Amino acid sequence: MTEREKYLFDLWGYVVIENALSEEELTTANAAITHHSDLIENREPGLSEGHPDLKGSSGRGELSQSPLTLEHPWCDPFRNMLTHPKTIDVFNEILGPGYRLDHGPGLITMNSGTEGHRFHGGSTFDPSQFHHFYHEQIHCGLTVAAWQLAEVRPGDGGFACIPGSHKANYRTPMSVLTLKENWDCIKQVSAPAGSLVIFTEALIHGTLPWIPKDRERRSILFKYAPGYLAWGGAFTECPINDPTSAELAMFEPPHRPGRVTLGDDPTAK
Ligand SMILES: O=C(O)CCC(=O)C(=O)O
């Protein structure tokens, strides 16, 4: 994890890492989604909870099957993301060696008019969603790797957050979480296609309705946790038919001793 990535992630609770996917990785991931577009189902609207500035005419699109379990070659781009060298580098640093996949991956597609998602985040009330700094080291709970398969421009909508709120001491008022009051602290996060957005679930974040008529949002979110922690119901087995040892390590249930470490162990330095 570079000095820039560490600094900005610690400061804001998220960081955008551009060009995390190569052109080829991006193309094959988009081809897999397009090939399996029959598996995309639009959720019933509801994530906006009916708040006027978050409401839309449709719910977001999600895959009805884990992309990790698609047939070859369509699963390959997502399996590549699961244990991508860039995520190993980041999560060994902020979750610690032996980290695990907590839940996901989940695709989010949005078209013009797709509703937003009421802002939420755990820093002041959910003990599994945290960002601490001690012993010269970031320590996070549930944390997200959100791969951007399509460009997100300023003003488009989509993922947005209150930078720095992962360290907030006061709860964010509901009127701010629902956009009823504008305290000018919410930032919509733009990113070129192929970027990786890392954010801690301790950050106050949500989704703004999608605006562009000519471009779709396509993000795929993998949620990871330290090896000792489960936020979701722990996987009982790896859903991949022919897993590698690195993939199996991602599906190891939460426990502390004897975990498999991917990449270089930063605590050994
Ligand atoms: O990417 C987004 O639009 C928001 C995702 C979200 O709210 C979450 O992962 O908890």
XYZ file of N, CA and C and ligand atoms in Angstrom:
817
model
N 0.873 -1.179 0.000
C 0.000 0.000 0.000
C 0.909 1.227 0.000
N 0.675 2.122 -0.943
C 1.596 3.245 -1.073
C 1.368 4.269 0.047
N 2.310 5.161 0.185
C 2.194 6.218 1.197
C 0.934 7.054 0.938
N 0.686 7.368 -0.343
C -0.519 8.143 -0.708
C -1.789 7.398 -0.308
N -1.843 6.111 -0.632
C -3.052 5.324 -0.326
C -3.295 5.266 1.179
N -2.232 5.040 1.933
C -2.379 4.963 3.406
C -2.833 6.299 3.963
N -2.209 7.367 3.480
C -2.512 8.700 4.014
C -3.969 9.057 3.748
N -4.392 8.906 2.499
C -5.758 9.317 2.135
C -6.803 8.403 2.774
N -6.506 7.106 2.818
C -7.478 6.188 3.439
C -7.639 6.517 4.923
N -6.542 6.783 5.583
C -6.618 7.125 7.014
C -7.364 8.443 7.209
N -7.094 9.399 6.324
C -7.691 10.730 6.453
C -9.186 10.731 6.138
N -9.553 10.094 5.039
C -10.919 10.199 4.506
C -11.793 8.984 4.821
N -11.159 7.819 5.088
C -11.942 6.582 5.255
C -12.173 5.872 3.942
N -11.643 6.413 2.869
C -11.703 5.745 1.558
C -10.538 6.252 0.724
N -10.215 5.491 -0.293
C -9.209 5.964 -1.248
C -9.546 5.368 -2.615
N -9.321 6.153 -3.654
C -9.521 5.672 -5.031
C -8.156 5.290 -5.588
N -8.032 4.047 -6.021
C -6.778 3.575 -6.623
C -7.052 3.387 -8.114
N -6.529 4.293 -8.909
C -6.797 4.240 -10.359
C -5.945 3.165 -11.020
N -6.422 2.672 -12.157
C -5.699 1.659 -12.951
C -5.372 0.407 -12.140
N -6.228 0.059 -11.207
C -5.987 -1.167 -10.437
C -6.217 -2.384 -11.323
N -7.145 -2.247 -12.275
C -7.352 -3.312 -13.264
C -6.629 -2.919 -14.543
N -6.014 -3.892 -15.189
C -5.417 -3.641 -16.503
C -6.566 -3.519 -17.511
N -6.250 -3.006 -18.685
C -7.269 -2.912 -19.754
C -7.896 -4.281 -19.994
N -7.057 -5.313 -20.008
C -7.563 -6.660 -20.306
C -8.467 -7.160 -19.176
N -8.058 -6.911 -17.929
C -8.888 -7.339 -16.788
C -10.247 -6.642 -16.817
N -10.230 -5.364 -17.171
C -11.474 -4.583 -17.225
C -12.373 -5.094 -18.352
N -11.773 -5.338 -19.504
C -12.557 -5.795 -20.661
C -13.186 -7.152 -20.376
N -12.426 -8.057 -19.787
C -12.975 -9.407 -19.567
C -14.057 -9.368 -18.480
N -13.902 -8.498 -17.479
C -14.940 -8.397 -16.436
C -16.226 -7.850 -17.037
N -16.120 -6.822 -17.857
C -17.322 -6.255 -18.483
C -17.953 -7.253 -19.455
N -17.107 -8.002 -20.173
C -17.655 -9.003 -21.111
C -18.430 -10.072 -20.341
N -17.936 -10.444 -19.155
C -18.619 -11.477 -18.357
C -19.976 -10.968 -17.871
N -20.030 -9.702 -17.445
C -21.309 -9.132 -16.979
C -22.289 -9.056 -18.153
N -21.787 -8.602 -19.283
C -22.669 -8.470 -20.452
C -23.163 -9.852 -20.882
N -22.268 -10.831 -20.886
C -22.652 -12.189 -21.293
C -23.736 -12.739 -20.366
N -23.626 -12.402 -19.082
C -24.580 -12.946 -18.097
C -25.592 -11.897 -17.648
N -25.925 -10.975 -18.554
C -26.864 -9.907 -18.158
C -28.241 -10.491 -17.798
N -28.513 -11.715 -18.264
C -29.787 -12.379 -17.884
C -29.844 -12.624 -16.376
N -28.692 -12.628 -15.703
C -28.677 -12.876 -14.245
C -28.866 -11.583 -13.442
N -28.920 -10.444 -14.129
C -29.087 -9.171 -13.392
C -30.574 -8.939 -13.132
N -30.896 -8.798 -11.869
C -32.293 -8.543 -11.488
C -32.371 -7.200 -10.791
N -33.393 -6.441 -11.149
C -33.574 -5.148 -10.480
C -34.293 -5.358 -9.161
N -33.679 -4.888 -8.097
C -34.301 -4.898 -6.775
C -35.581 -4.068 -6.774
N -36.511 -4.427 -5.933
C -37.650 -3.531 -5.697
C -37.086 -2.248 -5.080
N -37.541 -1.074 -5.511
C -37.050 0.147 -4.858
C -37.342 0.085 -3.359
N -36.486 0.685 -2.569
C -36.679 0.649 -1.115
C -35.436 1.109 -0.368
N -34.263 0.995 -1.007
C -33.029 1.383 -0.311
C -33.012 2.891 -0.024
N -33.788 3.648 -0.800
C -33.861 5.104 -0.561
C -34.778 5.421 0.610
N -35.502 4.407 1.067
C -36.469 4.577 2.157
C -37.449 5.702 1.860
N -37.627 5.995 0.575
C -38.635 6.980 0.163
C -38.235 8.426 0.385
N -36.982 8.680 0.756
C -36.583 10.078 1.003
C -36.473 10.810 -0.344
N -37.064 11.983 -0.454
C -37.226 12.637 -1.758
C -35.928 12.788 -2.557
N -34.808 13.123 -1.904
C -33.578 13.346 -2.673
C -32.844 12.042 -3.010
N -33.348 10.931 -2.506
C -32.715 9.639 -2.794
C -33.611 8.755 -3.678
N -34.852 9.142 -3.785
C -35.827 8.322 -4.505
C -35.500 8.205 -5.987
N -35.977 7.134 -6.614
C -35.799 6.967 -8.053
C -36.952 6.160 -8.601
N -36.881 5.908 -9.915
C -37.992 5.195 -10.545
C -37.757 3.682 -10.546
N -36.547 3.235 -10.211
C -36.289 1.783 -10.180
C -35.261 1.482 -9.103
N -35.177 0.178 -8.756
C -34.159 -0.268 -7.805
C -32.887 -0.634 -8.561
N -31.790 -0.764 -7.832
C -30.516 -1.068 -8.493
C -30.506 -2.522 -8.994
N -29.653 -2.776 -9.981
C -29.501 -4.135 -10.496
C -28.477 -4.899 -9.677
N -28.775 -6.191 -9.468
C -27.854 -7.076 -8.726
C -27.830 -8.432 -9.419
N -26.744 -9.170 -9.254
C -26.656 -10.506 -9.866
C -27.382 -11.516 -8.983
N -28.121 -12.425 -9.604
C -28.852 -13.428 -8.825
C -27.955 -14.624 -8.484
N -26.714 -14.620 -8.972
C -25.768 -15.718 -8.673
C -24.409 -15.094 -8.399
N -23.653 -15.706 -7.486
C -22.312 -15.172 -7.243
C -21.484 -15.280 -8.513
N -20.839 -14.192 -8.936
C -20.022 -14.278 -10.145
C -18.822 -15.212 -9.976
N -18.503 -15.564 -8.722
C -17.387 -16.498 -8.493
C -17.753 -17.911 -8.947
N -19.062 -18.177 -9.068
C -19.501 -19.544 -9.391
C -19.979 -19.678 -10.833
N -19.768 -18.647 -11.647
C -20.097 -18.778 -13.070
C -19.151 -19.804 -13.696
N -19.520 -20.305 -14.847
C -18.638 -21.255 -15.545
C -17.420 -20.499 -16.102
N -16.340 -21.267 -16.321
C -15.174 -20.659 -16.982
C -15.561 -20.297 -18.414
N -15.105 -19.220 -19.005
C -14.127 -18.279 -18.458
C -14.785 -17.123 -17.708
N -16.133 -17.142 -17.538
C -16.828 -15.943 -17.057
C -16.568 -15.660 -15.578
N -16.233 -16.696 -14.811
C -15.908 -16.467 -13.390
C -14.500 -15.886 -13.216
N -13.662 -16.079 -14.210
C -12.227 -15.780 -14.034
C -11.930 -14.328 -13.616
N -12.576 -13.326 -14.252
C -12.240 -11.950 -13.844
C -12.562 -11.677 -12.382
N -13.623 -12.304 -11.854
C -14.047 -12.021 -10.478
C -13.194 -12.813 -9.486
N -12.788 -14.006 -9.895
C -11.858 -14.769 -9.048
C -10.510 -14.052 -8.990
N -10.160 -13.431 -10.091
C -8.925 -12.633 -10.121
C -9.029 -11.455 -9.141
N -10.225 -10.835 -9.059
C -10.410 -9.713 -8.125
C -10.357 -10.189 -6.677
N -10.920 -11.374 -6.407
C -11.013 -11.885 -5.026
C -9.648 -11.894 -4.334
N -8.637 -12.320 -5.071
C -7.280 -12.387 -4.486
C -6.307 -11.548 -5.338
N -6.798 -10.420 -5.795
C -5.980 -9.552 -6.664
C -4.770 -9.032 -5.872
N -3.598 -8.981 -6.492
C -2.398 -8.503 -5.771
C -2.603 -7.149 -5.107
N -3.392 -6.272 -5.726
C -3.580 -4.930 -5.127
C -4.390 -5.033 -3.837
N -5.396 -5.927 -3.817
C -6.187 -6.049 -2.581
C -5.359 -6.766 -1.501
N -4.542 -7.713 -1.901
C -3.685 -8.391 -0.905
C -2.788 -7.362 -0.222
N -2.227 -6.502 -1.046
C -1.327 -5.455 -0.560
C -2.053 -4.530 0.431
N -3.261 -4.118 0.069
C -4.013 -3.175 0.909
C -4.532 -3.868 2.170
N -5.129 -5.045 2.016
C -5.794 -5.656 3.173
C -4.801 -6.263 4.166
N -3.643 -6.718 3.675
C -2.627 -7.145 4.652
C -2.255 -5.979 5.558
N -2.278 -4.781 4.999
C -1.896 -3.590 5.764
C -3.000 -3.159 6.733
N -4.251 -3.096 6.260
C -5.286 -2.452 7.097
C -6.185 -3.440 7.842
N -6.263 -4.699 7.359
C -7.041 -5.719 8.094
C -6.119 -6.678 8.824
N -4.916 -6.803 8.296
C -3.930 -7.707 8.890
C -3.872 -9.006 8.114
N -2.698 -9.651 8.103
C -2.528 -10.929 7.418
C -3.553 -11.928 7.944
N -4.046 -12.781 7.053
C -5.061 -13.753 7.459
C -6.472 -13.209 7.328
N -6.607 -12.042 6.687
C -7.955 -11.464 6.495
C -8.813 -12.423 5.669
N -10.139 -12.196 5.711
C -11.067 -13.110 5.029
C -12.122 -12.328 4.253
N -12.768 -13.030 3.310
C -13.927 -12.441 2.634
C -15.107 -12.600 3.575
N -15.736 -11.489 3.941
C -16.886 -11.564 4.846
C -18.168 -11.830 4.059
N -18.408 -11.069 3.020
C -19.536 -11.355 2.130
C -19.333 -10.694 0.779
N -20.166 -11.077 -0.160
C -20.027 -10.627 -1.537
C -19.319 -11.707 -2.341
N -18.937 -11.384 -3.570
C -19.059 -10.104 -4.232
C -20.488 -9.824 -4.697
N -20.828 -8.534 -4.692
C -22.142 -8.102 -5.150
C -21.999 -7.033 -6.216
N -22.665 -7.283 -7.328
C -22.656 -6.299 -8.419
C -23.714 -5.231 -8.136
N -23.400 -3.982 -8.439
C -24.410 -2.912 -8.416
C -24.442 -2.303 -9.810
N -25.605 -2.396 -10.473
C -25.769 -1.627 -11.712
C -26.828 -0.561 -11.465
N -26.617 0.591 -12.078
C -27.589 1.684 -11.957
C -27.735 2.333 -13.329
N -28.971 2.642 -13.678
C -29.254 3.375 -14.903
C -29.940 4.679 -14.521
N -30.125 5.539 -15.523
C -30.726 6.837 -15.231
C -32.027 6.646 -14.447
N -32.115 7.272 -13.298
C -33.338 7.188 -12.490
C -33.294 6.117 -11.418
N -32.235 5.300 -11.375
C -32.148 4.310 -10.293
C -32.012 5.042 -8.958
N -32.777 4.563 -7.994
C -32.802 5.231 -6.681
C -31.434 5.163 -5.967
N -31.271 5.980 -4.964
C -30.084 5.929 -4.109
C -30.303 5.003 -2.924
N -29.355 5.058 -2.007
C -29.397 4.214 -0.803
C -29.155 5.146 0.378
N -30.061 5.091 1.337
C -29.942 5.970 2.509
C -28.549 5.836 3.148
N -27.952 6.965 3.537
C -26.587 6.948 4.061
C -26.550 6.220 5.397
N -25.465 5.499 5.616
C -25.317 4.646 6.792
C -23.819 4.449 7.045
N -23.467 3.797 8.130
C -22.062 3.552 8.445
C -21.926 3.340 9.933
N -20.879 2.639 10.319
C -20.900 2.073 11.649
C -20.036 2.684 12.721
N -19.332 3.794 12.431
C -18.258 4.185 13.345
C -18.717 4.409 14.781
N -19.932 4.857 14.980
C -20.312 5.177 16.359
C -21.245 4.156 16.990
N -21.595 3.088 16.274
C -22.529 2.157 16.906
C -22.335 0.687 16.574
N -21.558 0.333 15.543
C -21.381 -1.086 15.232
C -19.928 -1.464 15.504
N -19.659 -2.276 16.550
C -18.266 -2.558 16.926
C -17.483 -3.348 15.875
N -18.163 -3.953 14.886
C -17.416 -4.689 13.851
C -17.003 -3.766 12.703
N -17.464 -2.512 12.759
C -17.118 -1.545 11.704
C -16.297 -0.444 12.371
N -14.995 -0.567 12.270
C -14.130 0.371 12.991
C -12.902 0.720 12.178
N -12.300 1.817 12.565
C -11.011 2.244 12.014
C -10.233 2.790 13.199
N -9.178 2.097 13.606
C -8.346 2.570 14.704
C -6.920 2.742 14.189
N -6.140 3.476 14.953
C -4.718 3.608 14.617
C -3.919 3.458 15.902
N -3.143 2.401 15.984
C -2.240 2.264 17.121
C -1.049 1.408 16.704
N 0.040 1.486 17.450
C 1.289 0.796 17.104
C 1.698 1.112 15.659
N 1.509 2.391 15.288
C 1.913 2.883 13.964
C 1.244 2.129 12.828
N -0.012 1.731 13.051
C -0.652 0.841 12.108
C -2.156 1.118 12.074
N -2.744 1.114 10.856
C -4.207 1.185 10.723
C -4.789 -0.190 11.053
N -5.893 -0.220 11.776
C -6.615 -1.473 12.071
C -8.080 -1.243 11.726
N -8.603 -1.988 10.748
C -9.995 -1.799 10.338
C -10.814 -3.051 10.572
N -12.122 -2.848 10.756
C -13.088 -3.949 10.727
C -13.560 -4.120 9.287
N -14.845 -4.364 9.120
C -15.406 -4.628 7.787
C -15.012 -3.528 6.802
N -14.446 -3.935 5.678
C -13.882 -2.988 4.703
C -14.196 -3.474 3.292
N -14.396 -2.537 2.392
C -14.923 -2.877 1.063
C -13.898 -2.598 -0.037
N -13.816 -3.545 -0.976
C -13.083 -3.330 -2.230
C -14.144 -3.196 -3.314
N -14.337 -1.987 -3.808
C -15.376 -1.726 -4.818
C -14.696 -1.464 -6.161
N -14.769 -2.462 -7.038
C -14.138 -2.346 -8.356
C -15.084 -1.594 -9.283
N -14.549 -0.614 -9.958
C -15.376 0.204 -10.854
C -15.187 -0.307 -12.284
N -16.238 -0.899 -12.818
C -16.150 -1.463 -14.173
C -16.569 -0.447 -15.229
N -17.102 0.691 -14.783
C -17.464 1.774 -15.705
C -17.077 3.090 -15.039
N -16.833 4.063 -15.876
C -16.407 5.373 -15.366
C -17.522 6.039 -14.545
N -17.133 6.701 -13.471
C -18.078 7.520 -12.692
C -17.534 8.942 -12.702
N -18.329 9.851 -13.267
C -17.877 11.256 -13.369
C -18.513 12.102 -12.270
N -17.905 13.262 -11.987
C -18.522 14.159 -11.000
C -19.953 14.463 -11.429
N -20.876 14.386 -10.492
C -22.280 14.699 -10.774
C -23.110 13.512 -11.235
N -22.465 12.359 -11.464
C -23.207 11.184 -11.956
C -24.136 10.603 -10.900
N -23.760 10.701 -9.619
C -24.449 9.956 -8.559
C -23.644 8.702 -8.240
N -24.297 7.708 -7.636
C -23.592 6.493 -7.232
C -22.979 6.662 -5.853
N -21.842 5.999 -5.614
C -21.241 5.969 -4.274
C -20.877 7.376 -3.807
N -21.240 7.675 -2.570
C -20.912 8.972 -1.966
C -20.701 8.744 -0.472
N -20.024 9.665 0.168
C -19.696 9.453 1.583
C -19.432 10.789 2.271
N -19.275 10.717 3.586
C -18.840 11.895 4.350
C -17.374 11.643 4.709
N -16.433 12.192 3.923
C -15.016 11.925 4.189
C -14.663 12.264 5.638
N -13.931 11.384 6.293
C -13.491 11.618 7.669
C -14.483 11.144 8.721
N -15.689 10.756 8.299
C -16.729 10.404 9.281
C -16.434 9.088 10.001
N -15.484 8.319 9.491
C -15.095 7.072 10.191
C -14.438 7.391 11.531
N -14.040 8.668 11.722
C -13.432 9.067 13.004
C -14.369 9.977 13.790
N -15.606 10.125 13.311
C -16.527 11.066 13.961
C -16.883 10.583 15.363
N -17.084 11.502 16.242
C -17.476 11.161 17.613
C -18.979 11.261 17.822
N -19.629 12.093 17.038
C -21.077 12.234 17.157
C -21.751 11.420 16.060
N -22.925 10.916 16.348
C -23.714 10.270 15.315
C -24.161 11.303 14.291
N -24.214 10.905 13.038
C -24.700 11.811 11.996
C -26.225 11.908 12.130
N -26.751 13.122 12.164
C -28.217 13.239 12.296
C -28.942 12.567 11.133
N -30.092 11.979 11.416
C -30.870 11.298 10.382
C -31.232 12.247 9.239
N -31.409 13.531 9.572
C -31.773 14.485 8.511
C -30.633 14.667 7.501
N -29.384 14.402 7.936
C -28.237 14.475 7.015
C -28.123 13.157 6.247
N -28.367 12.031 6.935
C -28.286 10.712 6.288
C -29.343 10.564 5.188
N -30.417 11.292 5.305
C -31.502 11.181 4.317
C -31.469 12.314 3.299
N -30.463 13.185 3.407
C -30.274 14.363 2.535
C -31.350 15.432 2.727
N -32.164 15.286 3.774
C -33.186 16.317 4.018
C -32.499 17.643 4.336
N -31.409 17.545 5.116
C -30.607 18.743 5.391
C -29.279 18.604 4.670
N -28.828 19.682 4.052
C -27.546 19.654 3.352
C -26.518 20.435 4.162
N -25.615 19.712 4.830
C -24.569 20.374 5.613
C -23.274 20.488 4.803
N -23.377 20.221 3.519
C -22.244 20.375 2.607
C -21.049 19.510 3.018
N -21.326 18.300 3.498
C -20.218 17.422 3.916
C -20.208 16.122 3.117
N -21.165 15.940 2.204
C -21.230 14.683 1.435
C -20.466 14.850 0.127
N -19.640 13.850 -0.165
C -18.846 13.898 -1.408
C -19.207 12.714 -2.292
N -19.581 12.989 -3.522
C -19.786 11.915 -4.492
C -18.413 11.513 -5.027
N -18.148 10.216 -5.067
C -16.794 9.748 -5.405
C -16.741 9.385 -6.886
N -15.959 10.135 -7.649
C -15.814 9.820 -9.074
C -14.547 8.985 -9.270
N -14.542 8.200 -10.328
C -13.392 7.307 -10.564
C -13.419 6.820 -12.006
N -12.253 6.730 -12.633
C -12.212 6.138 -13.976
C -12.503 4.644 -13.932
N -12.987 4.099 -15.047
C -13.183 2.647 -15.146
C -11.858 1.956 -14.846
N -11.929 0.849 -14.126
C -10.713 0.105 -13.774
C -10.164 0.499 -12.421
N -10.841 1.479 -11.760
C -10.366 1.904 -10.433
C -10.880 0.958 -9.359
N -10.179 0.990 -8.251
C -10.572 0.256 -7.055
C -10.822 1.297 -5.970
N -12.036 1.294 -5.417
C -12.321 2.194 -4.292
C -12.317 1.330 -3.032
N -11.421 1.656 -2.121
C -11.374 0.955 -0.831
C -12.043 1.873 0.178
N -13.047 1.348 0.898
C -13.632 2.176 1.963
C -13.969 1.328 3.177
N -13.813 1.941 4.351
C -14.182 1.253 5.578
C -15.682 1.427 5.811
N -16.327 0.376 6.270
C -17.767 0.472 6.559
C -18.019 1.361 7.781
N -16.957 1.781 8.468
C -17.115 2.755 9.555
C -17.417 4.152 9.001
N -17.123 4.327 7.719
C -17.369 5.600 7.041
C -18.872 5.765 6.805
N -19.388 6.954 7.016
C -20.781 7.205 6.620
C -20.812 7.286 5.097
N -21.603 6.414 4.510
C -21.634 6.334 3.043
C -23.015 5.896 2.579
N -23.251 6.030 1.312
C -24.525 5.629 0.738
C -24.455 5.805 -0.766
N -25.606 5.898 -1.387
C -25.659 5.977 -2.846
C -26.582 7.115 -3.258
N -26.113 7.924 -4.195
C -26.966 8.971 -4.772
C -27.648 8.414 -6.018
N -28.859 8.860 -6.307
C -29.534 8.387 -7.528
C -28.632 8.601 -8.745
N -28.756 7.689 -9.713
C -27.888 7.746 -10.902
C -28.507 8.671 -11.946
N -27.696 9.592 -12.468
C -28.203 10.632 -13.368
C -28.004 10.312 -14.862
N -26.786 9.898 -15.302
C -26.536 9.869 -16.758
C -27.527 8.986 -17.520
N -27.928 9.481 -18.682
C -28.850 8.703 -19.519
C -28.075 7.784 -20.459
N -26.809 8.118 -20.689
C -26.045 7.392 -21.700
C -25.011 6.441 -21.104
N -24.916 6.402 -19.782
C -23.899 5.546 -19.164
C -24.485 4.851 -17.947
N -24.077 3.569 -17.797
C -24.555 2.755 -16.677
C -23.500 2.766 -15.578
N -23.938 2.633 -14.332
C -22.967 2.360 -13.254
C -22.764 0.852 -13.174
N -21.536 0.437 -13.074
C -21.218 -0.981 -12.871
C -20.111 -1.076 -11.845
N -20.467 -1.404 -10.618
C -19.457 -1.583 -9.570
C -19.647 -2.972 -8.995
N -18.555 -3.581 -8.578
C -18.685 -4.887 -7.928
C -17.935 -4.836 -6.601
N -18.670 -5.167 -5.522
C -18.172 -4.940 -4.168
C -17.850 -6.253 -3.471
N -16.625 -6.349 -2.968
C -16.168 -7.489 -2.162
C -15.949 -6.938 -0.746
N -16.518 -7.605 0.259
C -16.398 -7.088 1.627
C -15.540 -8.030 2.477
N -14.481 -7.491 3.001
C -13.477 -8.272 3.728
C -13.453 -7.873 5.199
N -12.922 -8.771 6.023
C -12.815 -8.499 7.462
C -11.515 -9.122 7.975
N -11.037 -8.647 9.129
C -9.883 -9.325 9.738
C -10.244 -10.796 9.974
N -9.237 -11.645 10.039
C -9.470 -13.097 10.143
C -10.255 -13.529 11.368
N -10.302 -12.695 12.387
C -10.968 -13.075 13.639
C -12.395 -12.562 13.714
N -12.858 -11.882 12.683
C -14.122 -11.139 12.808
C -15.101 -11.542 11.711
N -16.361 -11.685 12.090
C -17.419 -11.884 11.081
C -18.500 -10.854 11.302
N -18.841 -10.169 10.242
C -19.997 -9.266 10.293
C -21.223 -10.025 9.764
N -21.049 -10.646 8.604
C -22.137 -11.434 8.019
C -22.098 -12.832 8.612
N -23.036 -13.679 8.204
C -22.967 -15.088 8.595
C -21.775 -15.691 7.880
N -20.877 -16.339 8.621
C -19.648 -16.842 7.989
C -19.995 -17.903 6.937
N -19.251 -17.892 5.824
C -19.414 -18.950 4.820
C -19.112 -20.283 5.497
N -19.900 -21.322 5.180
C -19.576 -22.633 5.744
C -18.660 -23.396 4.802
N -18.715 -23.049 3.514
C -17.755 -23.652 2.586
C -17.485 -22.707 1.421
N -16.394 -22.993 0.728
C -16.030 -22.192 -0.432
C -16.980 -22.567 -1.577
N -17.657 -21.606 -2.183
C -18.621 -21.948 -3.240
C -17.970 -22.256 -4.596
N -16.641 -22.053 -4.677
C -15.948 -22.246 -5.964
C -15.624 -23.738 -6.120
N -15.920 -24.296 -7.296
C -15.715 -25.740 -7.546
C -14.255 -26.160 -7.524
N -13.408 -25.328 -8.095
C -12.006 -25.696 -8.271
C -11.114 -24.618 -7.645
N -11.272 -24.385 -6.315
C -10.567 -23.246 -5.711
C -9.057 -23.442 -5.641
N -8.357 -22.330 -5.722
C -6.927 -22.333 -5.445
C -6.757 -22.261 -3.921
N -5.541 -22.446 -3.444
C -5.336 -22.371 -1.987
C -5.580 -20.939 -1.480
N -5.279 -19.948 -2.320
C -5.529 -18.553 -1.910
C -7.033 -18.306 -1.791
N -7.807 -18.846 -2.728
C -9.267 -18.664 -2.659
C -9.838 -19.374 -1.436
N -9.343 -20.581 -1.172
C -9.814 -21.306 0.026
C -9.543 -20.492 1.286
N -8.391 -19.837 1.315
C -8.036 -19.031 2.493
C -9.050 -17.913 2.707
N -9.583 -17.367 1.614
C -10.565 -16.270 1.725
C -11.870 -16.750 2.348
N -12.152 -18.054 2.198
C -13.419 -18.599 2.712
C -13.245 -19.338 4.032
N -12.067 -19.264 4.608
C -11.826 -19.880 5.915
C -12.705 -19.161 6.951
N -13.479 -19.896 7.754
C -14.318 -19.217 8.753
C -13.465 -18.380 9.709
N -14.089 -17.430 10.405
C -13.308 -16.575 11.296
C -12.723 -17.332 12.480
N -11.464 -17.177 12.701
C -10.757 -17.677 13.883
C -9.400 -17.011 13.850
N -8.645 -17.114 14.934
C -7.388 -16.357 15.016
C -6.154 -17.181 14.617
N -5.906 -18.327 15.296
C -4.613 -18.971 15.015
C -4.590 -19.719 13.683
N -3.409 -19.850 13.131
C -3.175 -20.741 11.994
C -3.786 -20.296 10.684
N -3.988 -19.011 10.493
C -4.590 -18.577 9.232
C -3.538 -18.510 8.127
N -4.003 -18.742 6.893
C -3.102 -18.648 5.747
C -2.948 -17.177 5.383
N -1.714 -16.766 5.151
C -1.431 -15.369 4.783
C -1.119 -15.294 3.297
N -1.755 -14.360 2.617
C -1.443 -14.146 1.200
C -0.399 -13.030 1.098
N 0.465 -13.138 0.113
C 1.447 -12.069 -0.134
C 2.452 -11.947 0.997
N 3.054 -10.766 1.052
C 4.073 -10.522 2.076
C 3.398 -10.066 3.351
N 3.839 -10.613 4.461
C 3.272 -10.265 5.769
C 3.892 -8.943 6.237
N 3.109 -7.826 6.245
C 3.726 -6.549 6.640
C 4.121 -6.515 8.113
N 3.546 -7.404 8.941
C 3.907 -7.379 10.361
C 5.277 -8.038 10.584
N 5.794 -8.698 9.527
C 7.101 -9.349 9.669
C 8.237 -8.377 9.378
N 7.871 -7.112 9.034
C 8.947 -6.195 8.624
C 9.728 -5.669 9.833
O -21.560 1.568 -3.613
C -22.597 2.046 -3.178
O -23.377 2.690 -3.891
C -22.953 1.897 -1.710
C -22.637 0.572 -1.159
C -23.029 0.437 0.275
O -23.783 1.188 0.807
C -22.437 -0.580 1.097
O -21.681 -1.366 0.576
O -22.719 -0.629 2.328
